[in-house]
PDB file of N, CA and C in Angstrom:
ATOM      1  N   MET A  25     265.648  35.153  42.468  1.00 57.00           N
ATOM      2  CA  MET A  25     264.397  35.066  41.748  1.00 57.00           C
ATOM      3  C   MET A  25     264.140  36.391  41.028  1.00 57.00           C
ATOM      4  N   SER A  26     263.787  36.308  39.784  1.00 73.00           N
ATOM      5  CA  SER A  26     263.555  37.484  38.962  1.00 73.00           C
ATOM      6  C   SER A  26     262.075  37.874  38.989  1.00 73.00           C
ATOM      7  N   TRP A  27     261.811  39.165  38.938  1.00 72.00           N
ATOM      8  CA  TRP A  27     260.430  39.641  38.901  1.00 72.00           C
ATOM      9  C   TRP A  27     259.759  39.253  37.591  1.00 72.00           C
ATOM     10  N   ARG A  28     260.526  38.999  36.552  1.00 71.00           N
ATOM     11  CA  ARG A  28     259.953  38.610  35.256  1.00 71.00           C
ATOM     12  C   ARG A  28     259.210  37.273  35.350  1.00 71.00           C
ATOM     13  N   ARG A  29     259.570  36.492  36.338  1.00 77.00           N
ATOM     14  CA  ARG A  29     258.890  35.211  36.533  1.00 77.00           C
ATOM     15  C   ARG A  29     257.398  35.426  36.802  1.00 77.00           C
ATOM     16  N   TRP A  30     257.067  36.540  37.416  1.00 82.00           N
ATOM     17  CA  TRP A  30     255.687  36.824  37.793  1.00 82.00           C
ATOM     18  C   TRP A  30     254.944  37.667  36.749  1.00 82.00           C
ATOM     19  N   THR A  31     255.609  38.023  35.672  1.00 83.00           N
ATOM     20  CA  THR A  31     254.984  38.818  34.619  1.00 83.00           C
ATOM     21  C   THR A  31     253.961  37.966  33.872  1.00 83.00           C
ATOM     22  N   PRO A  32     252.717  38.462  33.747  1.00 88.00           N
ATOM     23  CA  PRO A  32     251.709  37.696  33.002  1.00 88.00           C
ATOM     24  C   PRO A  32     251.973  37.807  31.495  1.00 88.00           C
ATOM     25  N   ALA A  33     252.867  36.958  30.993  1.00 89.00           N
ATOM     26  CA  ALA A  33     253.287  37.028  29.592  1.00 89.00           C
ATOM     27  C   ALA A  33     252.318  36.271  28.692  1.00 89.00           C
ATOM     28  N   ILE A  34     252.048  36.881  27.548  1.00 91.00           N
ATOM     29  CA  ILE A  34     251.205  36.265  26.522  1.00 91.00           C
ATOM     30  C   ILE A  34     251.916  36.426  25.183  1.00 91.00           C
ATOM     31  N   PRO A  35     251.520  35.667  24.168  1.00 93.00           N
ATOM     32  CA  PRO A  35     252.145  35.847  22.856  1.00 93.00           C
ATOM     33  C   PRO A  35     251.912  37.270  22.330  1.00 93.00           C
ATOM     34  N   ARG A  36     252.921  37.831  21.725  1.00 92.00           N
ATOM     35  CA  ARG A  36     252.849  39.196  21.201  1.00 92.00           C
ATOM     36  C   ARG A  36     251.660  39.361  20.251  1.00 92.00           C
ATOM     37  N   ALA A  37     251.354  38.331  19.472  1.00 94.00           N
ATOM     38  CA  ALA A  37     250.252  38.409  18.506  1.00 94.00           C
ATOM     39  C   ALA A  37     248.893  38.580  19.185  1.00 94.00           C
ATOM     40  N   ALA A  38     248.799  38.259  20.469  1.00 94.00           N
ATOM     41  CA  ALA A  38     247.529  38.392  21.184  1.00 94.00           C
ATOM     42  C   ALA A  38     247.287  39.815  21.680  1.00 94.00           C
ATOM     43  N   LEU A  39     248.309  40.658  21.679  1.00 94.00           N
ATOM     44  CA  LEU A  39     248.153  42.014  22.206  1.00 94.00           C
ATOM     45  C   LEU A  39     247.151  42.866  21.415  1.00 94.00           C
ATOM     46  N   PRO A  40     247.249  42.953  20.072  1.00 94.00           N
ATOM     47  CA  PRO A  40     246.281  43.797  19.349  1.00 94.00           C
ATOM     48  C   PRO A  40     244.820  43.366  19.519  1.00 94.00           C
ATOM     49  N   PRO A  41     244.487  42.065  19.413  1.00 94.00           N
ATOM     50  CA  PRO A  41     243.081  41.704  19.646  1.00 94.00           C
ATOM     51  C   PRO A  41     242.624  42.000  21.074  1.00 94.00           C
ATOM     52  N   LEU A  42     243.514  41.801  22.035  1.00 94.00           N
ATOM     53  CA  LEU A  42     243.171  42.085  23.423  1.00 94.00           C
ATOM     54  C   LEU A  42     242.925  43.580  23.623  1.00 94.00           C
ATOM     55  N   ALA A  43     243.745  44.406  23.000  1.00 93.00           N
ATOM     56  CA  ALA A  43     243.543  45.855  23.072  1.00 93.00           C
ATOM     57  C   ALA A  43     242.208  46.234  22.436  1.00 93.00           C
ATOM     58  N   GLY A  44     241.868  45.587  21.326  1.00 92.00           N
ATOM     59  CA  GLY A  44     240.585  45.855  20.676  1.00 92.00           C
ATOM     60  C   GLY A  44     239.406  45.512  21.564  1.00 92.00           C
ATOM     61  N   VAL A  45     239.493  44.389  22.253  1.00 95.00           N
ATOM     62  CA  VAL A  45     238.421  43.995  23.176  1.00 95.00           C
ATOM     63  C   VAL A  45     238.322  45.000  24.322  1.00 95.00           C
ATOM     64  N   ALA A  46     239.471  45.420  24.857  1.00 93.00           N
ATOM     65  CA  ALA A  46     239.470  46.383  25.964  1.00 93.00           C
ATOM     66  C   ALA A  46     238.846  47.709  25.527  1.00 93.00           C
ATOM     67  N   TRP A  47     239.266  48.224  24.374  1.00 89.00           N
ATOM     68  CA  TRP A  47     238.723  49.497  23.883  1.00 89.00           C
ATOM     69  C   TRP A  47     237.241  49.369  23.569  1.00 89.00           C
ATOM     70  N   SER A  48     236.824  48.242  23.020  1.00 92.00           N
ATOM     71  CA  SER A  48     235.404  48.038  22.714  1.00 92.00           C
ATOM     72  C   SER A  48     234.575  48.012  23.996  1.00 92.00           C
ATOM     73  N   ALA A  49     235.076  47.349  25.022  1.00 95.00           N
ATOM     74  CA  ALA A  49     234.363  47.288  26.300  1.00 95.00           C
ATOM     75  C   ALA A  49     234.220  48.681  26.909  1.00 95.00           C
ATOM     76  N   VAL A  50     235.284  49.461  26.862  1.00 91.00           N
ATOM     77  CA  VAL A  50     235.230  50.831  27.388  1.00 91.00           C
ATOM     78  C   VAL A  50     234.245  51.664  26.572  1.00 91.00           C
ATOM     79  N   GLY A  51     234.281  51.522  25.258  1.00 88.00           N
ATOM     80  CA  GLY A  51     233.366  52.273  24.398  1.00 88.00           C
ATOM     81  C   GLY A  51     231.910  51.936  24.668  1.00 88.00           C
ATOM     82  N   VAL A  52     231.605  50.650  24.803  1.00 92.00           N
ATOM     83  CA  VAL A  52     230.229  50.237  25.100  1.00 92.00           C
ATOM     84  C   VAL A  52     229.793  50.792  26.450  1.00 92.00           C
ATOM     85  N   MET A  53     230.672  50.747  27.441  1.00 91.00           N
ATOM     86  CA  MET A  53     230.338  51.273  28.760  1.00 91.00           C
ATOM     87  C   MET A  53     230.056  52.776  28.696  1.00 91.00           C
ATOM     88  N   LEU A  54     230.890  53.527  27.981  1.00 86.00           N
ATOM     89  CA  LEU A  54     230.692  54.972  27.892  1.00 86.00           C
ATOM     90  C   LEU A  54     229.417  55.324  27.131  1.00 86.00           C
ATOM     91  N   VAL A  55     229.152  54.633  26.034  1.00 85.00           N
ATOM     92  CA  VAL A  55     227.930  54.894  25.265  1.00 85.00           C
ATOM     93  C   VAL A  55     226.696  54.543  26.097  1.00 85.00           C
ATOM     94  N   THR A  56     226.753  53.447  26.842  1.00 89.00           N
ATOM     95  CA  THR A  56     225.631  53.051  27.689  1.00 89.00           C
ATOM     96  C   THR A  56     225.360  54.097  28.758  1.00 89.00           C
ATOM     97  N   ARG A  57     226.414  54.553  29.415  1.00 86.00           N
ATOM     98  CA  ARG A  57     226.233  55.579  30.456  1.00 86.00           C
ATOM     99  C   ARG A  57     225.715  56.883  29.869  1.00 86.00           C
ATOM    100  N   ALA A  58     226.214  57.253  28.691  1.00 81.00           N
ATOM    101  CA  ALA A  58     225.736  58.477  28.046  1.00 81.00           C
ATOM    102  C   ALA A  58     224.262  58.346  27.674  1.00 81.00           C
ATOM    103  N   ALA A  59     223.867  57.185  27.153  1.00 81.00           N
ATOM    104  CA  ALA A  59     222.468  56.976  26.773  1.00 81.00           C
ATOM    105  C   ALA A  59     221.563  57.044  27.997  1.00 81.00           C
ATOM    106  N   ILE A  60     221.985  56.432  29.086  1.00 84.00           N
ATOM    107  CA  ILE A  60     221.192  56.477  30.321  1.00 84.00           C
ATOM    108  C   ILE A  60     221.057  57.915  30.798  1.00 84.00           C
ATOM    109  N   TRP A  61     222.147  58.662  30.733  1.00 79.00           N
ATOM    110  CA  TRP A  61     222.122  60.059  31.158  1.00 79.00           C
ATOM    111  C   TRP A  61     221.205  60.882  30.258  1.00 79.00           C
ATOM    112  N   LEU A  62     221.330  60.695  28.936  1.00 76.00           N
ATOM    113  CA  LEU A  62     220.505  61.460  28.003  1.00 76.00           C
ATOM    114  C   LEU A  62     219.028  61.095  28.128  1.00 76.00           C
ATOM    115  N   LEU A  63     218.724  59.815  28.314  1.00 78.00           N
ATOM    116  CA  LEU A  63     217.328  59.399  28.444  1.00 78.00           C
ATOM    117  C   LEU A  63     216.713  59.860  29.761  1.00 78.00           C
ATOM    118  N   GLY A  64     217.534  60.030  30.781  1.00 78.00           N
ATOM    119  CA  GLY A  64     217.034  60.481  32.075  1.00 78.00           C
ATOM    120  C   GLY A  64     216.913  61.986  32.180  1.00 78.00           C
ATOM    121  N   ALA A  65     217.504  62.709  31.242  1.00 71.00           N
ATOM    122  CA  ALA A  65     217.451  64.171  31.271  1.00 71.00           C
ATOM    123  C   ALA A  65     216.116  64.650  30.721  1.00 71.00           C
ATOM    124  N   GLU A  66     215.759  65.864  31.100  1.00 72.00           N
ATOM    125  CA  GLU A  66     214.545  66.454  30.545  1.00 72.00           C
ATOM    126  C   GLU A  66     214.747  66.677  29.054  1.00 72.00           C
ATOM    127  N   ALA A  67     213.750  66.286  28.286  1.00 67.00           N
ATOM    128  CA  ALA A  67     213.860  66.470  26.833  1.00 67.00           C
ATOM    129  C   ALA A  67     213.826  67.960  26.528  1.00 67.00           C
ATOM    130  N   GLY A  68     214.820  68.406  25.884  1.00 70.00           N
ATOM    131  CA  GLY A  68     214.915  69.819  25.527  1.00 70.00           C
ATOM    132  C   GLY A  68     216.136  70.031  24.668  1.00 70.00           C
ATOM    133  N   TRP A  69     216.390  71.269  24.347  1.00 70.00           N
ATOM    134  CA  TRP A  69     217.510  71.547  23.446  1.00 70.00           C
ATOM    135  C   TRP A  69     218.862  71.182  24.039  1.00 70.00           C
ATOM    136  N   PRO A  70     219.111  71.270  25.371  1.00 76.00           N
ATOM    137  CA  PRO A  70     220.449  70.880  25.859  1.00 76.00           C
ATOM    138  C   PRO A  70     220.785  69.413  25.592  1.00 76.00           C
ATOM    139  N   VAL A  71     219.786  68.542  25.692  1.00 75.00           N
ATOM    140  CA  VAL A  71     220.022  67.118  25.441  1.00 75.00           C
ATOM    141  C   VAL A  71     220.392  66.902  23.985  1.00 75.00           C
ATOM    142  N   TRP A  72     219.634  67.514  23.087  1.00 79.00           N
ATOM    143  CA  TRP A  72     219.913  67.351  21.655  1.00 79.00           C
ATOM    144  C   TRP A  72     221.224  68.021  21.280  1.00 79.00           C
ATOM    145  N   ALA A  73     221.537  69.140  21.929  1.00 83.00           N
ATOM    146  CA  ALA A  73     222.814  69.808  21.659  1.00 83.00           C
ATOM    147  C   ALA A  73     223.978  68.932  22.113  1.00 83.00           C
ATOM    148  N   ALA A  74     223.851  68.310  23.281  1.00 79.00           N
ATOM    149  CA  ALA A  74     224.910  67.422  23.778  1.00 79.00           C
ATOM    150  C   ALA A  74     225.094  66.236  22.847  1.00 79.00           C
ATOM    151  N   LEU A  75     223.995  65.680  22.370  1.00 81.00           N
ATOM    152  CA  LEU A  75     224.066  64.554  21.443  1.00 81.00           C
ATOM    153  C   LEU A  75     224.720  64.966  20.126  1.00 81.00           C
ATOM    154  N   ALA A  76     224.335  66.119  19.604  1.00 86.00           N
ATOM    155  CA  ALA A  76     224.910  66.601  18.338  1.00 86.00           C
ATOM    156  C   ALA A  76     226.400  66.878  18.479  1.00 86.00           C
ATOM    157  N   VAL A  77     226.799  67.527  19.564  1.00 86.00           N
ATOM    158  CA  VAL A  77     228.221  67.821  19.782  1.00 86.00           C
ATOM    159  C   VAL A  77     229.012  66.524  19.899  1.00 86.00           C
ATOM    160  N   GLY A  78     228.479  65.553  20.618  1.00 82.00           N
ATOM    161  CA  GLY A  78     229.161  64.264  20.758  1.00 82.00           C
ATOM    162  C   GLY A  78     229.338  63.551  19.434  1.00 82.00           C
ATOM    163  N   LEU A  79     228.303  63.558  18.603  1.00 85.00           N
ATOM    164  CA  LEU A  79     228.396  62.902  17.296  1.00 85.00           C
ATOM    165  C   LEU A  79     229.387  63.609  16.375  1.00 85.00           C
ATOM    166  N   VAL A  80     229.368  64.938  16.380  1.00 88.00           N
ATOM    167  CA  VAL A  80     230.309  65.697  15.543  1.00 88.00           C
ATOM    168  C   VAL A  80     231.739  65.454  16.009  1.00 88.00           C
ATOM    169  N   MET A  81     231.952  65.477  17.320  1.00 84.00           N
ATOM    170  CA  MET A  81     233.302  65.229  17.842  1.00 84.00           C
ATOM    171  C   MET A  81     233.771  63.828  17.488  1.00 84.00           C
ATOM    172  N   ALA A  82     232.903  62.844  17.637  1.00 81.00           N
ATOM    173  CA  ALA A  82     233.279  61.463  17.309  1.00 81.00           C
ATOM    174  C   ALA A  82     233.598  61.339  15.830  1.00 81.00           C
ATOM    175  N   GLY A  83     232.792  61.946  14.988  1.00 83.00           N
ATOM    176  CA  GLY A  83     233.032  61.883  13.549  1.00 83.00           C
ATOM    177  C   GLY A  83     234.317  62.558  13.127  1.00 83.00           C
ATOM    178  N   GLY A  84     234.706  63.599  13.826  1.00 80.00           N
ATOM    179  CA  GLY A  84     235.939  64.303  13.486  1.00 80.00           C
ATOM    180  C   GLY A  84     237.175  63.699  14.115  1.00 80.00           C
ATOM    181  N   MET A  85     237.018  63.117  15.284  1.00 76.00           N
ATOM    182  CA  MET A  85     238.182  62.609  16.005  1.00 76.00           C
ATOM    183  C   MET A  85     238.601  61.218  15.542  1.00 76.00           C
ATOM    184  N   ILE A  86     237.660  60.406  15.111  1.00 75.00           N
ATOM    185  CA  ILE A  86     238.002  59.030  14.735  1.00 75.00           C
ATOM    186  C   ILE A  86     239.009  59.002  13.598  1.00 75.00           C
ATOM    187  N   PRO A  87     238.726  59.679  12.467  1.00 77.00           N
ATOM    188  CA  PRO A  87     239.726  59.627  11.390  1.00 77.00           C
ATOM    189  C   PRO A  87     241.011  60.368  11.748  1.00 77.00           C
ATOM    190  N   GLY A  88     240.910  61.439  12.483  1.00 79.00           N
ATOM    191  CA  GLY A  88     242.086  62.244  12.782  1.00 79.00           C
ATOM    192  C   GLY A  88     242.967  61.666  13.864  1.00 79.00           C
ATOM    193  N   MET A  89     242.498  61.743  15.085  1.00 83.00           N
ATOM    194  CA  MET A  89     243.325  61.374  16.236  1.00 83.00           C
ATOM    195  C   MET A  89     243.413  59.872  16.466  1.00 83.00           C
ATOM    196  N   PHE A  90     242.288  59.190  16.459  1.00 83.00           N
ATOM    197  CA  PHE A  90     242.265  57.802  16.890  1.00 83.00           C
ATOM    198  C   PHE A  90     243.008  56.863  15.948  1.00 83.00           C
ATOM    199  N   LEU A  91     242.888  57.074  14.652  1.00 85.00           N
ATOM    200  CA  LEU A  91     243.594  56.188  13.725  1.00 85.00           C
ATOM    201  C   LEU A  91     245.103  56.365  13.836  1.00 85.00           C
ATOM    202  N   LYS A  92     245.546  57.603  14.019  1.00 88.00           N
ATOM    203  CA  LYS A  92     246.983  57.862  14.200  1.00 88.00           C
ATOM    204  C   LYS A  92     247.478  57.186  15.481  1.00 88.00           C
ATOM    205  N   LEU A  93     246.719  57.320  16.543  1.00 87.00           N
ATOM    206  CA  LEU A  93     247.087  56.705  17.819  1.00 87.00           C
ATOM    207  C   LEU A  93     247.063  55.180  17.721  1.00 87.00           C
ATOM    208  N   ALA A  94     246.089  54.634  17.007  1.00 88.00           N
ATOM    209  CA  ALA A  94     246.005  53.175  16.846  1.00 88.00           C
ATOM    210  C   ALA A  94     247.226  52.640  16.102  1.00 88.00           C
ATOM    211  N   ARG A  95     247.638  53.340  15.054  1.00 92.00           N
ATOM    212  CA  ARG A  95     248.832  52.899  14.309  1.00 92.00           C
ATOM    213  C   ARG A  95     250.077  52.942  15.193  1.00 92.00           C
ATOM    214  N   LYS A  96     250.198  53.991  15.984  1.00 92.00           N
ATOM    215  CA  LYS A  96     251.343  54.129  16.894  1.00 92.00           C
ATOM    216  C   LYS A  96     251.345  52.990  17.923  1.00 92.00           C
ATOM    217  N   ASN A  97     250.174  52.681  18.481  1.00 91.00           N
ATOM    218  CA  ASN A  97     250.080  51.602  19.467  1.00 91.00           C
ATOM    219  C   ASN A  97     250.363  50.240  18.849  1.00 91.00           C
ATOM    220  N   LEU A  98     249.891  50.015  17.626  1.00 93.00           N
ATOM    221  CA  LEU A  98     250.190  48.749  16.946  1.00 93.00           C
ATOM    222  C   LEU A  98     251.690  48.594  16.719  1.00 93.00           C
ATOM    223  N   ALA A  99     252.352  49.668  16.308  1.00 95.00           N
ATOM    224  CA  ALA A  99     253.802  49.609  16.106  1.00 95.00           C
ATOM    225  C   ALA A  99     254.510  49.292  17.426  1.00 95.00           C
ATOM    226  N   ARG A 100     254.035  49.892  18.526  1.00 93.00           N
ATOM    227  CA  ARG A 100     254.636  49.635  19.838  1.00 93.00           C
ATOM    228  C   ARG A 100     254.426  48.183  20.252  1.00 93.00           C
ATOM    229  N   MET A 101     253.240  47.641  20.006  1.00 93.00           N
ATOM    230  CA  MET A 101     252.962  46.248  20.367  1.00 93.00           C
ATOM    231  C   MET A 101     253.791  45.277  19.530  1.00 93.00           C
ATOM    232  N   HIS A 102     253.940  45.571  18.244  1.00 93.00           N
ATOM    233  CA  HIS A 102     254.721  44.683  17.370  1.00 93.00           C
ATOM    234  C   HIS A 102     256.215  44.732  17.690  1.00 93.00           C
ATOM    235  N   ALA A 103     256.660  45.785  18.365  1.00 93.00           N
ATOM    236  CA  ALA A 103     258.070  45.897  18.746  1.00 93.00           C
ATOM    237  C   ALA A 103     258.379  45.131  20.034  1.00 93.00           C
ATOM    238  N   ARG A 104     257.361  44.622  20.695  1.00 92.00           N
ATOM    239  CA  ARG A 104     257.562  43.864  21.938  1.00 92.00           C
ATOM    240  C   ARG A 104     258.229  42.522  21.644  1.00 92.00           C
ATOM    241  N   PRO A 105     258.801  41.891  22.687  1.00 89.00           N
ATOM    242  CA  PRO A 105     259.366  40.544  22.491  1.00 89.00           C
ATOM    243  C   PRO A 105     258.262  39.527  22.185  1.00 89.00           C
ATOM    244  N   ASP A 106     258.661  38.320  21.795  1.00 91.00           N
ATOM    245  CA  ASP A 106     257.689  37.285  21.422  1.00 91.00           C
ATOM    246  C   ASP A 106     256.700  36.981  22.545  1.00 91.00           C
ATOM    247  N   ARG A 107     257.159  36.998  23.780  1.00 91.00           N
ATOM    248  CA  ARG A 107     256.288  36.828  24.944  1.00 91.00           C
ATOM    249  C   ARG A 107     256.238  38.172  25.657  1.00 91.00           C
ATOM    250  N   ALA A 108     255.124  38.863  25.539  1.00 90.00           N
ATOM    251  CA  ALA A 108     255.004  40.212  26.087  1.00 90.00           C
ATOM    252  C   ALA A 108     254.059  40.220  27.282  1.00 90.00           C
ATOM    253  N   CYS A 109     254.225  41.221  28.122  1.00 90.00           N
ATOM    254  CA  CYS A 109     253.371  41.366  29.291  1.00 90.00           C
ATOM    255  C   CYS A 109     251.937  41.667  28.854  1.00 90.00           C
ATOM    256  N   LEU A 110     250.994  41.033  29.508  1.00 89.00           N
ATOM    257  CA  LEU A 110     249.575  41.225  29.242  1.00 89.00           C
ATOM    258  C   LEU A 110     249.190  42.704  29.301  1.00 89.00           C
ATOM    259  N   PHE A 111     249.769  43.432  30.235  1.00 89.00           N
ATOM    260  CA  PHE A 111     249.430  44.843  30.410  1.00 89.00           C
ATOM    261  C   PHE A 111     250.130  45.741  29.399  1.00 89.00           C
ATOM    262  N   GLY A 112     250.885  45.136  28.487  1.00 88.00           N
ATOM    263  CA  GLY A 112     251.550  45.885  27.429  1.00 88.00           C
ATOM    264  C   GLY A 112     250.607  46.319  26.322  1.00 88.00           C
ATOM    265  N   ILE A 113     249.306  46.055  26.481  1.00 89.00           N
ATOM    266  CA  ILE A 113     248.355  46.514  25.470  1.00 89.00           C
ATOM    267  C   ILE A 113     248.285  48.032  25.450  1.00 89.00           C
ATOM    268  N   PHE A 114     248.647  48.667  26.567  1.00 89.00           N
ATOM    269  CA  PHE A 114     248.691  50.124  26.641  1.00 89.00           C
ATOM    270  C   PHE A 114     250.058  50.550  27.159  1.00 89.00           C
ATOM    271  N   ALA A 115     250.489  51.729  26.776  1.00 90.00           N
ATOM    272  CA  ALA A 115     251.746  52.289  27.273  1.00 90.00           C
ATOM    273  C   ALA A 115     251.560  52.693  28.740  1.00 90.00           C
ATOM    274  N   TRP A 116     252.671  52.823  29.460  1.00 90.00           N
ATOM    275  CA  TRP A 116     252.608  53.229  30.866  1.00 90.00           C
ATOM    276  C   TRP A 116     251.860  54.541  31.023  1.00 90.00           C
ATOM    277  N   ARG A 117     252.124  55.478  30.125  1.00 91.00           N
ATOM    278  CA  ARG A 117     251.464  56.785  30.192  1.00 91.00           C
ATOM    279  C   ARG A 117     249.947  56.625  30.063  1.00 91.00           C
ATOM    280  N   SER A 118     249.510  55.741  29.194  1.00 90.00           N
ATOM    281  CA  SER A 118     248.074  55.512  29.007  1.00 90.00           C
ATOM    282  C   SER A 118     247.431  54.928  30.258  1.00 90.00           C
ATOM    283  N   TRP A 119     248.134  54.012  30.926  1.00 91.00           N
ATOM    284  CA  TRP A 119     247.607  53.466  32.177  1.00 91.00           C
ATOM    285  C   TRP A 119     247.458  54.579  33.214  1.00 91.00           C
ATOM    286  N   GLY A 120     248.443  55.471  33.281  1.00 94.00           N
ATOM    287  CA  GLY A 120     248.374  56.593  34.222  1.00 94.00           C
ATOM    288  C   GLY A 120     247.211  57.521  33.917  1.00 94.00           C
ATOM    289  N   ILE A 121     247.024  57.833  32.647  1.00 92.00           N
ATOM    290  CA  ILE A 121     245.910  58.693  32.239  1.00 92.00           C
ATOM    291  C   ILE A 121     244.581  58.025  32.574  1.00 92.00           C
ATOM    292  N   ALA A 122     244.477  56.723  32.360  1.00 91.00           N
ATOM    293  CA  ALA A 122     243.238  55.996  32.664  1.00 91.00           C
ATOM    294  C   ALA A 122     242.915  56.064  34.157  1.00 91.00           C
ATOM    295  N   VAL A 123     243.927  55.929  35.001  1.00 95.00           N
ATOM    296  CA  VAL A 123     243.704  56.007  36.451  1.00 95.00           C
ATOM    297  C   VAL A 123     243.227  57.405  36.834  1.00 95.00           C
ATOM    298  N   VAL A 124     243.902  58.435  36.322  1.00 96.00           N
ATOM    299  CA  VAL A 124     243.518  59.816  36.637  1.00 96.00           C
ATOM    300  C   VAL A 124     242.092  60.094  36.153  1.00 96.00           C
ATOM    301  N   MET A 125     241.769  59.680  34.933  1.00 92.00           N
ATOM    302  CA  MET A 125     240.424  59.909  34.399  1.00 92.00           C
ATOM    303  C   MET A 125     239.369  59.162  35.210  1.00 92.00           C
ATOM    304  N   SER A 126     239.668  57.959  35.651  1.00 92.00           N
ATOM    305  CA  SER A 126     238.716  57.192  36.456  1.00 92.00           C
ATOM    306  C   SER A 126     238.458  57.868  37.797  1.00 92.00           C
ATOM    307  N   VAL A 127     239.520  58.322  38.435  1.00 96.00           N
ATOM    308  CA  VAL A 127     239.375  59.002  39.725  1.00 96.00           C
ATOM    309  C   VAL A 127     238.593  60.301  39.558  1.00 96.00           C
ATOM    310  N   LEU A 128     238.948  61.096  38.546  1.00 94.00           N
ATOM    311  CA  LEU A 128     238.235  62.354  38.322  1.00 94.00           C
ATOM    312  C   LEU A 128     236.774  62.108  37.939  1.00 94.00           C
ATOM    313  N   GLY A 129     236.508  61.089  37.126  1.00 88.00           N
ATOM    314  CA  GLY A 129     235.133  60.764  36.755  1.00 88.00           C
ATOM    315  C   GLY A 129     234.306  60.338  37.955  1.00 88.00           C
ATOM    316  N   GLY A 130     234.879  59.496  38.806  1.00 89.00           N
ATOM    317  CA  GLY A 130     234.174  59.081  40.017  1.00 89.00           C
ATOM    318  C   GLY A 130     233.917  60.246  40.956  1.00 89.00           C
ATOM    319  N   THR A 131     234.902  61.133  41.068  1.00 93.00           N
ATOM    320  CA  THR A 131     234.747  62.321  41.909  1.00 93.00           C
ATOM    321  C   THR A 131     233.647  63.222  41.364  1.00 93.00           C
ATOM    322  N   LEU A 132     233.658  63.456  40.064  1.00 88.00           N
ATOM    323  CA  LEU A 132     232.637  64.295  39.438  1.00 88.00           C
ATOM    324  C   LEU A 132     231.250  63.681  39.594  1.00 88.00           C
ATOM    325  N   ARG A 133     231.164  62.385  39.448  1.00 83.00           N
ATOM    326  CA  ARG A 133     229.873  61.704  39.550  1.00 83.00           C
ATOM    327  C   ARG A 133     229.284  61.833  40.950  1.00 83.00           C
ATOM    328  N   ARG A 134     230.129  61.800  41.961  1.00 88.00           N
ATOM    329  CA  ARG A 134     229.657  61.873  43.343  1.00 88.00           C
ATOM    330  C   ARG A 134     229.529  63.303  43.856  1.00 88.00           C
ATOM    331  N   SER A 135     229.975  64.269  43.058  1.00 85.00           N
ATOM    332  CA  SER A 135     229.986  65.657  43.512  1.00 85.00           C
ATOM    333  C   SER A 135     228.611  66.310  43.484  1.00 85.00           C
ATOM    334  N   GLY A 136     227.701  65.776  42.692  1.00 77.00           N
ATOM    335  CA  GLY A 136     226.369  66.364  42.617  1.00 77.00           C
ATOM    336  C   GLY A 136     226.265  67.504  41.621  1.00 77.00           C
ATOM    337  N   LEU A 137     227.282  67.722  40.840  1.00 74.00           N
ATOM    338  CA  LEU A 137     227.220  68.799  39.833  1.00 74.00           C
ATOM    339  C   LEU A 137     226.304  68.442  38.697  1.00 74.00           C
TER     340      LEU A 137
END
């Protein structure tokens, strides 16, 4: 029996829309948490400074880094076989980074800093 039998395979054409839904869900979650944090903070210059820095970073990073990364990921997805693994929406390295970031974020959140 081959392990490929248990691979959750989907049509290759479904990978880019699925990746878009995943990234959109993560983005909405992060923006929601940031808004809750900013609204719960004392109104003052640190809150506005954090908001301004976040907006400037987002405005600069989207055209630069994210579009380049999106093109690279699309090329990787299109190079997959006709029936690709569902988890192929991200590279192995990206899954590892996501796990590390989740663990560190949870640790930071519970640390009381």
